[in-house]
Short mmCIF file of C-alpha atoms in Angstrom, two decimals:
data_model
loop_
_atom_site.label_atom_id
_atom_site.label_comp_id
_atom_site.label_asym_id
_atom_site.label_seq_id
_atom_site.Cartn_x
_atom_site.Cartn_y
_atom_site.Cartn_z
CA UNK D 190 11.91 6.45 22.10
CA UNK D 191 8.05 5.78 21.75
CA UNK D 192 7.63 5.23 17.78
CA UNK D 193 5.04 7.03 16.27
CA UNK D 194 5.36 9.41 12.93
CA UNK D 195 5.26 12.80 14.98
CA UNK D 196 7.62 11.50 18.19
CA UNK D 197 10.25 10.36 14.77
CA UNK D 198 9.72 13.57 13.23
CA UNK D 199 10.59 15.74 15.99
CA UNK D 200 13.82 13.84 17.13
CA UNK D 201 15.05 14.18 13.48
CA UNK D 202 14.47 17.64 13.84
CA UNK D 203 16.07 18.33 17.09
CA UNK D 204 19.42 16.20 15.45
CA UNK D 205 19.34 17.55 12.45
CA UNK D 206 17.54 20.91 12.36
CA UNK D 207 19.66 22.25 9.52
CA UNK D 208 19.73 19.73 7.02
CA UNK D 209 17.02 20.02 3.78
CA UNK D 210 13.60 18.11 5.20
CA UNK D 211 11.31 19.17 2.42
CA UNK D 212 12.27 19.91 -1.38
CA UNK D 213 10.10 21.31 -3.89
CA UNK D 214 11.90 23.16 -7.14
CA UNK D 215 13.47 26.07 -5.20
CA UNK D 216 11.68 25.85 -2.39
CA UNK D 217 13.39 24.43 0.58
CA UNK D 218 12.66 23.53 4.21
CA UNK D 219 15.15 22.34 6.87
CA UNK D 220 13.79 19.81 9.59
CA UNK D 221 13.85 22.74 11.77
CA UNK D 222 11.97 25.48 9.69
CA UNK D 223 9.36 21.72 8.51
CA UNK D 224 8.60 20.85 12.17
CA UNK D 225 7.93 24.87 13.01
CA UNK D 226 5.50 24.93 10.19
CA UNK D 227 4.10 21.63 10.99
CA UNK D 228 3.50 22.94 14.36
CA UNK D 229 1.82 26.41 13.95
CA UNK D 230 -0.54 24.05 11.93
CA UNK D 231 -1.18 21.95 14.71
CA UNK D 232 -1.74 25.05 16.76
CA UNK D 233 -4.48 25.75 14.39
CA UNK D 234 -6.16 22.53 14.56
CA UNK D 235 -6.26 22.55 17.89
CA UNK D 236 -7.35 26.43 18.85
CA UNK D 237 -10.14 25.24 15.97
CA UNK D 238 -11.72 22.48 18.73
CA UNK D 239 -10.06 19.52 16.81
CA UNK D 240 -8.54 16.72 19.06
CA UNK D 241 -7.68 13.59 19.15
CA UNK D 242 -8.76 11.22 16.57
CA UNK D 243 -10.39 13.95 14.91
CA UNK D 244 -9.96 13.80 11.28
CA UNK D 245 -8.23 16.07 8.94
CA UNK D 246 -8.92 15.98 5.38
CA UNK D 247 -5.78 16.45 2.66
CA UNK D 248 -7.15 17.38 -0.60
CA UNK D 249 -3.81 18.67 -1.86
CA UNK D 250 -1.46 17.85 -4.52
CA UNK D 251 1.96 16.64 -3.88
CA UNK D 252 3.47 19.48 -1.58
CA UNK D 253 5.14 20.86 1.44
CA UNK D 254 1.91 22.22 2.39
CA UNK D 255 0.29 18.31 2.43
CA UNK D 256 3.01 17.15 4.37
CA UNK D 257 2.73 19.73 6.60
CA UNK D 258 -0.56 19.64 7.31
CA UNK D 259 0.07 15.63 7.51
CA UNK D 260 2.54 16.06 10.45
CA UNK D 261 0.43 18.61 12.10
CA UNK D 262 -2.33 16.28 12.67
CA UNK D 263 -0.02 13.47 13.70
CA UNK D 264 1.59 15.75 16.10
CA UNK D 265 -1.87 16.25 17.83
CA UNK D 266 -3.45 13.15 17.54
CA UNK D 267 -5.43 13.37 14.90
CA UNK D 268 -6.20 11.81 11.74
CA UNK D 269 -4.85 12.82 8.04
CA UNK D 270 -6.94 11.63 5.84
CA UNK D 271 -5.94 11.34 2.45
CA UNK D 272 -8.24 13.09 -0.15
CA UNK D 273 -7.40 12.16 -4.06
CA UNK D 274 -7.21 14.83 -5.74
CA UNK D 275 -9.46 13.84 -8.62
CA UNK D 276 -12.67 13.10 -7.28
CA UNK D 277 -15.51 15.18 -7.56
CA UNK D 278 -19.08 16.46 -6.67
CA UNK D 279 -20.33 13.41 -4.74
CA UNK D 280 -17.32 11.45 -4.39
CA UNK D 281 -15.70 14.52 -2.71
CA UNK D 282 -18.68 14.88 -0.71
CA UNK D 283 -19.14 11.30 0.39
CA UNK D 284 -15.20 10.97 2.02
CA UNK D 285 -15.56 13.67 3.30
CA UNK D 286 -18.36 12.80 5.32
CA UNK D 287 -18.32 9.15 5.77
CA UNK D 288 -14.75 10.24 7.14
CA UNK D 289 -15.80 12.43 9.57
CA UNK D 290 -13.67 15.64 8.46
CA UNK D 291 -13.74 18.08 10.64
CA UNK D 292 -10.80 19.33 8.89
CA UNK D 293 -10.19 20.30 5.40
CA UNK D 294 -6.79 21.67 3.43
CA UNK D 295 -7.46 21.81 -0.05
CA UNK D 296 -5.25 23.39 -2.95
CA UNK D 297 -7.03 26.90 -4.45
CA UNK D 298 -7.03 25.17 -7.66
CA UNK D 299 -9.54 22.39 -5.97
CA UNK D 300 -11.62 25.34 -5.00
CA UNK D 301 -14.68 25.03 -7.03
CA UNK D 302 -14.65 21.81 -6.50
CA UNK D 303 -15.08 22.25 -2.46
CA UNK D 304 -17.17 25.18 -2.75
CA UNK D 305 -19.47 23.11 -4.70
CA UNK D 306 -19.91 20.19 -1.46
CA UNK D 307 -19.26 22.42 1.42
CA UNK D 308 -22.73 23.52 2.00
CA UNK D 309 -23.54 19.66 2.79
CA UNK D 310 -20.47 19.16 5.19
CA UNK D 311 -22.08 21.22 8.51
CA UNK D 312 -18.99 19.07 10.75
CA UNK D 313 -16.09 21.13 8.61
CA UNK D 314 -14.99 23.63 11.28
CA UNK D 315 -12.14 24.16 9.44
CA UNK D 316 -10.88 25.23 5.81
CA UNK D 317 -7.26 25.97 4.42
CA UNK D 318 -6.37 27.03 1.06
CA UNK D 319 -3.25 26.22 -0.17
CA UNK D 320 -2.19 29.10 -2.76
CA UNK D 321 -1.03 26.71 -5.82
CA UNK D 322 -1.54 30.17 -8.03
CA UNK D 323 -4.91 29.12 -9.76
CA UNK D 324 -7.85 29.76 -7.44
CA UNK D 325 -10.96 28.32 -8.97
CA UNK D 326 -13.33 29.97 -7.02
CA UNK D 327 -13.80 31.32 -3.03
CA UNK D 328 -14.74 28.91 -0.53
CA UNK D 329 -17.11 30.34 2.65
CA UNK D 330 -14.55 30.61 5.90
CA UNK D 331 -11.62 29.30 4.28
CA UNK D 332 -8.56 30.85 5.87
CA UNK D 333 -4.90 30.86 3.56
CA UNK D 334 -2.36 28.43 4.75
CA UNK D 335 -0.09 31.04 5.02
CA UNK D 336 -2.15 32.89 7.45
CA UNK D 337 -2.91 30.26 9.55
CA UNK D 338 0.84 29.27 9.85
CA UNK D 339 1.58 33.08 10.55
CA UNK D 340 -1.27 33.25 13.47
CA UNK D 341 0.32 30.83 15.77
CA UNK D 342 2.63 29.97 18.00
CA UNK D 343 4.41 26.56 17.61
CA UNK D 344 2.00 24.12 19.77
CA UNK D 345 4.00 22.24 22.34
CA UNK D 346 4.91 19.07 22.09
CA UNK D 347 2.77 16.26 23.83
CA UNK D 348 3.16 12.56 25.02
CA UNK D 349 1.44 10.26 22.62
CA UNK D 350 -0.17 6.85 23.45
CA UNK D 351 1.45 4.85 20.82
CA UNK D 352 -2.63 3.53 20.05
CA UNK D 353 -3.49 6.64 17.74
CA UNK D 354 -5.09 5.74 14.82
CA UNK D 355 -4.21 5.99 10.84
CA UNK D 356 -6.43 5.73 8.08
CA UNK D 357 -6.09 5.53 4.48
CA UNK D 358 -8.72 5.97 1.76
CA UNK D 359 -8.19 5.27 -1.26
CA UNK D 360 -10.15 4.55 -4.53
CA UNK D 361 -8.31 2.32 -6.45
CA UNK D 362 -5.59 4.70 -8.48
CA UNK D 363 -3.30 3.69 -5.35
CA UNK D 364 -2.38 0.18 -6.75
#
């Protein structure tokens, strides 16, 4: 088997499709029901002109949804990017960017915080809010997660080169 993160993930799923992936207080997801998600998300990125080595931006707190969306882009060659979850205004901004996001989820708590930097981030094509049940404010042509997982059909699977590329950003708090 070719080893990269999405090729692994799948296999486990096919194996074990009905064992507990993804735990979160009572919410549970087997490999099966984690790789469907993770694939109606990929779906998404891709029906939104995102490609390979495109990057995704995560600006989520620990969740299903962040390693859903994580898989996702894996899946289709693309780049998660990690986003911490503290920064702010111009910090925000500048990852964002200097990342090349054309991608971002981001938890509706984080909203004002996006809606204050999004007007300055013209390569964002697309925007997914995460319902964490405090939305902080609404975000231009953000779609719910929910939605976008509902609006597609599982993307097939696809040969990967084994050269794709992972980044990680972080700013210190990781160590």
């Amino acid at each position: 088997m070719q080893m990269h993160f999405a090729t692994l993930w799948e296999a486990i799923a096919d194996e074990v499709g009905d064992v507990d992936a993804v735990v979160q207080g009572g919410r549970r997801f087997t490999w099966r029901q984690y790789e469907d998600r993770a694939s109606r998300i990929a779906a998404a990125l891709t029906a939104a002109g995102l490609g390979p080595d495109d990057k995704v931006g995560l600006y989520l707190h620990n969740s299903p949804e962040y390693l859903e969306a994580h898989v996702a882009a894996f899946r289709q060659r693309m780049v998660p990017i990690n986003v911490n979850f503290r920064y702010l205004g111009r910090e925000l901004e500048y990852l964002l960017d200097n990342a090349d996001c054309r991608a971002l989820f981001y938890h509706s708590s984080l909203a004002d915080r996006v809606a204050e930097v999004i007007d300055r981030l013209p390569d964002l094509v697309l925007l997914v809010e995460v319902d964490d049940g405090e939305r902080t404010a609404v975000v231009p042509r953000a779609v719910r997660h929910e939605d976008l997982v509902a609006a597609h059909a599982p993307a097939p699977r696809m040969e990967r080169t084994g050269g794709e590329v992972y980044m990680l950003y972080t700013g210190g708090t990781t160590g």
